Structures are given as structure tokens and as C-alpha cells.
Tab-separated table of C-alpha atoms in Angstrom:
chain	number	residue	atom	x	y	z
C	1	LEU	CA	45.521	21.206	-71.231
C	2	VAL	CA	41.815	20.812	-70.417
C	3	ASP	CA	39.400	20.324	-73.315
C	4	PRO	CA	36.036	21.510	-71.922
C	5	HIS	CA	34.087	19.442	-74.466
C	6	VAL	CA	35.356	16.108	-73.156
C	7	THR	CA	36.128	16.943	-69.510
C	8	GLU	CA	34.022	16.078	-66.485
C	9	TYR	CA	34.797	17.180	-62.927
C	10	CYS	CA	34.661	15.483	-59.529
C	11	LEU	CA	35.161	17.295	-56.229
C	12	VAL	CA	36.494	15.395	-53.232
C	13	MET	CA	35.822	17.056	-49.875
C	14	SER	CA	37.406	15.667	-46.726
C	15	SER	CA	37.814	16.836	-43.154
C	16	LYS	CA	40.947	14.678	-42.757
C	17	LYS	CA	43.395	15.127	-45.634
C	18	HIS	CA	44.066	16.004	-49.273
C	19	TYR	CA	43.828	13.288	-51.914
C	20	LEU	CA	46.314	13.029	-54.756
C	21	THR	CA	44.214	10.611	-56.820
C	22	LEU	CA	40.513	10.031	-57.288
C	23	CYS	CA	41.142	6.296	-56.814
C	24	SER	CA	42.516	6.826	-53.298
C	25	ALA	CA	39.458	8.925	-52.409
C	26	HIS	CA	37.167	6.175	-53.748
C	27	GLY	CA	39.120	3.614	-51.723
C	28	ASP	CA	38.677	5.569	-48.486
C	29	ARG	CA	35.030	6.334	-49.256
C	30	PHE	CA	33.776	2.932	-50.377
C	31	GLY	CA	36.500	0.596	-49.123
C	32	MET	CA	38.649	-1.603	-51.269
C	33	VAL	CA	36.651	-4.428	-52.861
C	34	LEU	CA	39.016	-7.271	-53.667
C	35	PRO	CA	38.236	-9.410	-56.712
C	36	PHE	CA	36.804	-12.866	-56.092
C	37	THR	CA	39.132	-15.788	-56.776
C	38	GLY	CA	38.203	-18.335	-59.429
C	39	ASN	CA	37.714	-21.198	-56.962
C	40	GLN	CA	34.879	-19.476	-55.097
C	41	ALA	CA	31.461	-20.910	-55.852
C	42	LEU	CA	29.768	-17.628	-56.704
C	43	VAL	CA	28.401	-16.788	-60.090
C	44	PHE	CA	29.802	-13.500	-61.414
C	45	SER	CA	26.382	-11.786	-61.440
C	46	GLN	CA	25.858	-12.749	-57.791
C	47	SER	CA	29.261	-11.385	-56.847
C	48	LYS	CA	28.325	-8.004	-58.368
C	49	THR	CA	25.155	-7.914	-56.249
C	50	ILE	CA	27.101	-8.740	-53.093
C	51	ARG	CA	29.689	-6.057	-53.852
C	52	ARG	CA	26.960	-3.431	-54.350
C	53	LYS	CA	25.380	-4.340	-51.003
C	54	ASP	CA	28.760	-4.085	-49.253
C	55	ALA	CA	29.456	-0.663	-50.775
C	56	LYS	CA	26.295	1.119	-49.609
C	57	ILE	CA	26.704	4.866	-49.636
C	58	ASP	CA	26.610	6.809	-46.369
C	59	LYS	CA	26.043	10.495	-47.176
C	60	GLN	CA	27.950	11.641	-44.071
C	61	LYS	CA	30.990	9.428	-44.686
C	62	ASP	CA	34.334	11.122	-45.237
C	63	PRO	CA	35.460	11.849	-47.943
C	64	SER	CA	32.519	13.174	-49.910
C	65	ILE	CA	32.855	12.669	-53.673
C	66	THR	CA	30.625	14.742	-55.950
C	67	CYS	CA	30.865	14.455	-59.717
C	68	VAL	CA	29.162	17.305	-61.570
C	69	GLY	CA	29.760	16.323	-65.188
C	70	SER	CA	30.896	19.258	-67.295
C	71	LYS	CA	29.473	21.886	-64.896
C	72	THR	CA	32.027	24.273	-63.451
C	73	HIS	CA	30.170	25.230	-60.270
C	74	LEU	CA	28.895	23.458	-57.166
C	75	THR	CA	27.259	24.648	-53.951
C	76	LEU	CA	28.544	23.005	-50.785
C	77	ALA	CA	25.873	22.548	-48.126
C	78	ASN	CA	25.688	21.402	-44.498
C	79	LEU	CA	29.257	22.339	-43.630
C	80	GLN	CA	30.192	22.266	-39.950
C	81	GLU	CA	31.143	25.588	-38.384
C	82	ASN	CA	34.876	25.984	-37.546
C	83	GLN	CA	35.675	22.719	-39.378
C	84	LYS	CA	38.622	22.571	-41.764
C	85	TYR	CA	37.821	21.035	-45.141
C	86	TYR	CA	40.252	19.812	-47.787
C	87	LEU	CA	38.952	20.231	-51.342
C	88	ASP	CA	40.475	18.429	-54.307
C	89	LEU	CA	39.126	18.884	-57.837
C	90	PHE	CA	39.744	16.117	-60.358
C	91	ALA	CA	39.323	16.400	-64.126
C	92	LEU	CA	38.255	13.312	-66.068
C	93	ASN	CA	38.927	13.236	-69.799
C	94	ARG	CA	36.189	11.100	-71.403
C	95	GLN	CA	38.188	10.476	-74.591
C	96	SER	CA	41.449	9.294	-73.057
C	97	ASN	CA	39.938	8.027	-69.758
C	98	LEU	CA	42.690	9.961	-67.962
C	99	THR	CA	41.931	11.375	-64.503
C	100	TYR	CA	44.193	13.971	-62.934
C	101	ILE	CA	44.119	16.457	-60.095
C	102	TYR	CA	43.077	19.848	-61.436
C	103	GLY	CA	43.167	21.962	-58.277
C	104	THR	CA	43.393	21.714	-54.520
C	105	THR	CA	42.638	24.012	-51.592
C	106	SER	CA	41.524	23.961	-47.978
C	107	MET	CA	39.095	26.140	-46.061
C	108	ILE	CA	37.588	26.629	-42.641
C	109	ARG	CA	33.846	27.192	-42.619
C	110	LYS	CA	33.172	30.240	-40.475
C	111	LEU	CA	29.911	31.929	-39.626
C	112	LEU	CA	30.164	35.206	-41.510
C	113	SER	CA	27.534	37.164	-39.668
C	114	ASP	CA	25.098	36.929	-36.821
C	115	SER	CA	22.359	38.536	-38.904
C	116	LEU	CA	20.509	37.938	-42.155
C	117	LYS	CA	19.916	41.015	-44.293
C	118	LEU	CA	17.139	41.315	-46.874
C	119	TYR	CA	17.078	44.193	-49.336
C	120	VAL	CA	13.691	44.907	-50.887
C	121	THR	CA	12.850	47.177	-53.823
C	122	PRO	CA	9.152	47.404	-54.727
C	123	CYS	CA	8.426	48.373	-58.325
C	124	GLY	CA	5.422	50.663	-58.641
C	125	GLY	CA	3.975	51.108	-55.153
C	126	ALA	CA	4.281	50.560	-51.414
C	127	ILE	CA	4.334	47.061	-49.936
C	128	ASP	CA	4.045	45.366	-46.569
C	129	ILE	CA	6.423	42.503	-45.879
C	130	TYR	CA	6.227	39.707	-43.320
C	131	VAL	CA	9.005	37.227	-42.567
C	132	SER	CA	8.019	34.081	-40.699
C	133	LEU	CA	9.726	31.032	-39.290
C	134	LYS	CA	7.663	27.950	-38.413
C	135	ASN	CA	4.346	29.829	-38.795
C	136	GLU	CA	5.452	32.604	-36.434
C	137	THR	CA	5.977	36.135	-37.778
C	138	ILE	CA	9.422	37.268	-36.695
C	139	LEU	CA	9.676	40.495	-38.709
C	140	ARG	CA	7.090	42.912	-40.108
C	141	ARG	CA	7.537	46.132	-42.064
C	142	ARG	CA	4.776	48.313	-43.470
C	143	ASN	CA	4.698	50.812	-46.331
C	144	ILE	CA	8.071	50.087	-47.895
C	145	GLU	CA	8.510	52.422	-50.859
C	146	GLY	CA	11.596	52.680	-53.036
C	147	PHE	CA	14.116	50.692	-51.013
C	148	GLY	CA	13.910	48.770	-47.752
C	149	ARG	CA	16.407	46.875	-45.651
C	150	LEU	CA	15.279	44.210	-43.208
C	151	ILE	CA	17.579	42.543	-40.694
C	152	ILE	CA	16.919	39.227	-38.965
C	153	GLU	CA	19.137	38.941	-35.903
C	154	ASN	CA	20.646	35.546	-35.026
C	155	PRO	CA	19.107	33.528	-37.872
C	156	LYS	CA	18.802	29.788	-37.343
C	157	ILE	CA	21.187	28.010	-39.713
C	158	GLY	CA	19.431	25.511	-41.950
C	159	SER	CA	15.967	26.913	-41.201
C	160	ARG	CA	13.547	27.966	-43.924
C	161	TYR	CA	12.248	31.514	-43.684
C	162	TYR	CA	9.072	32.500	-45.531
C	163	ILE	CA	8.622	35.972	-46.992
C	164	LYS	CA	5.077	37.220	-47.542
C	165	ILE	CA	4.709	40.392	-49.598
C	166	LEU	CA	1.429	42.307	-49.812
C	167	SER	CA	0.353	45.584	-51.346
C	168	SER	CA	-0.077	48.344	-48.751
C	169	ASN	CA	-3.469	49.289	-50.156
C	170	LYS	CA	-5.801	47.886	-52.777
C	171	GLU	CA	-5.545	50.876	-55.117
C	172	GLU	CA	-1.777	50.431	-55.434
C	173	LEU	CA	-2.103	46.720	-56.137
C	174	ARG	CA	-2.615	47.417	-59.851
C	175	ARG	CA	0.496	49.640	-59.998
C	176	ILE	CA	2.927	47.126	-58.488
C	177	SER	CA	4.688	45.254	-61.276
C	178	GLY	CA	7.129	43.281	-59.110
C	179	VAL	CA	9.320	43.136	-56.040
C	180	GLU	CA	13.037	42.410	-55.967
C	181	VAL	CA	14.488	40.755	-52.857
C	182	SER	CA	18.235	40.230	-52.568
């Protein structure tokens, strides 16, 4: 049974395999660091520093381990198209220090559409809308009243699109109370 007040979650994402324990995922991610033997001439504090340097984190290394605390949602970003991913969710009980696998699944990241759709609803008057990418206007619509649908064909994945919304005329500027874009 999961007690939400004392449970934290970690998601392990791999393109190679499922993990049955969080320890095995940590071992593959950071490598196994063996303890120093007593006859080595390193002070304990120095050995910690050396271990930290050896275990530098590479963001692209497989598996990816993301701990989100008590949050129950996470957005996965920068997934490769047509790549299979194995997702394993681990629950960590802070009171008992017990870690166990809570759920597991796999998925293939597919491109859902070759277009990006924007739905616009001006509240109170007509608007003009401009969508730009890298300072170049790629889409322009004038006098949208009530409801408007804009479609960007073949959007560039990972690019940032800017939406500029203006009142169609200065008299209507006072009447517009907001614009909803979804």
C-alpha cells in the first residue's frame, strides 16, 4: 500500500531494457563505485571527492533517472522519434526507506501529426494574429472574431514559435478583455 504522505517517486527511462530495482538503474547510470580498502593512503574526505568526480552526470546517458519527490506527474522531453523507451516507476517510502517498483511500461515515440493547430477565441472584439519562427512571419490571419483555427504545416520539432496578437482596430482595443489560445 502506498502512503502518499511519505512516498517519493523516481522514473527510470531507458532505451535498452526494463529495470527491476532502482539500485540496478543507478549502477548502469553512474557505474559501480567500489569502496576503498583500509590500506589505501587516502583520507576519507578525499575519497568522497574522487568518487564524485568519477561519477559526473551525462544528461544523455542511458538510463535516465528522474526523481520528482511526491509529485505524480512528469513531462518527458527530447524523445527520439521511432525509439522504444522502457519506463519504470519506483516508489520510495521515506519512513521505512523501502524502495519498490510501482509500475512499468514501454512506449514508442511517434510523431502524431505533421501539423500544429492553434485554436483562438478572442473575447470582446476582432484580433489579428501573427505566428513567427526565428523573426520570420510564417502565418498571418486578420479579423478573427468568435473562433479561429490556425494550422502550421510541418512544424519544426523543438523550435520556439512566437504568437503576436493585436487588436484589429484601435476602437475595439478597449473592448477586448482577453484571448484564449489552445
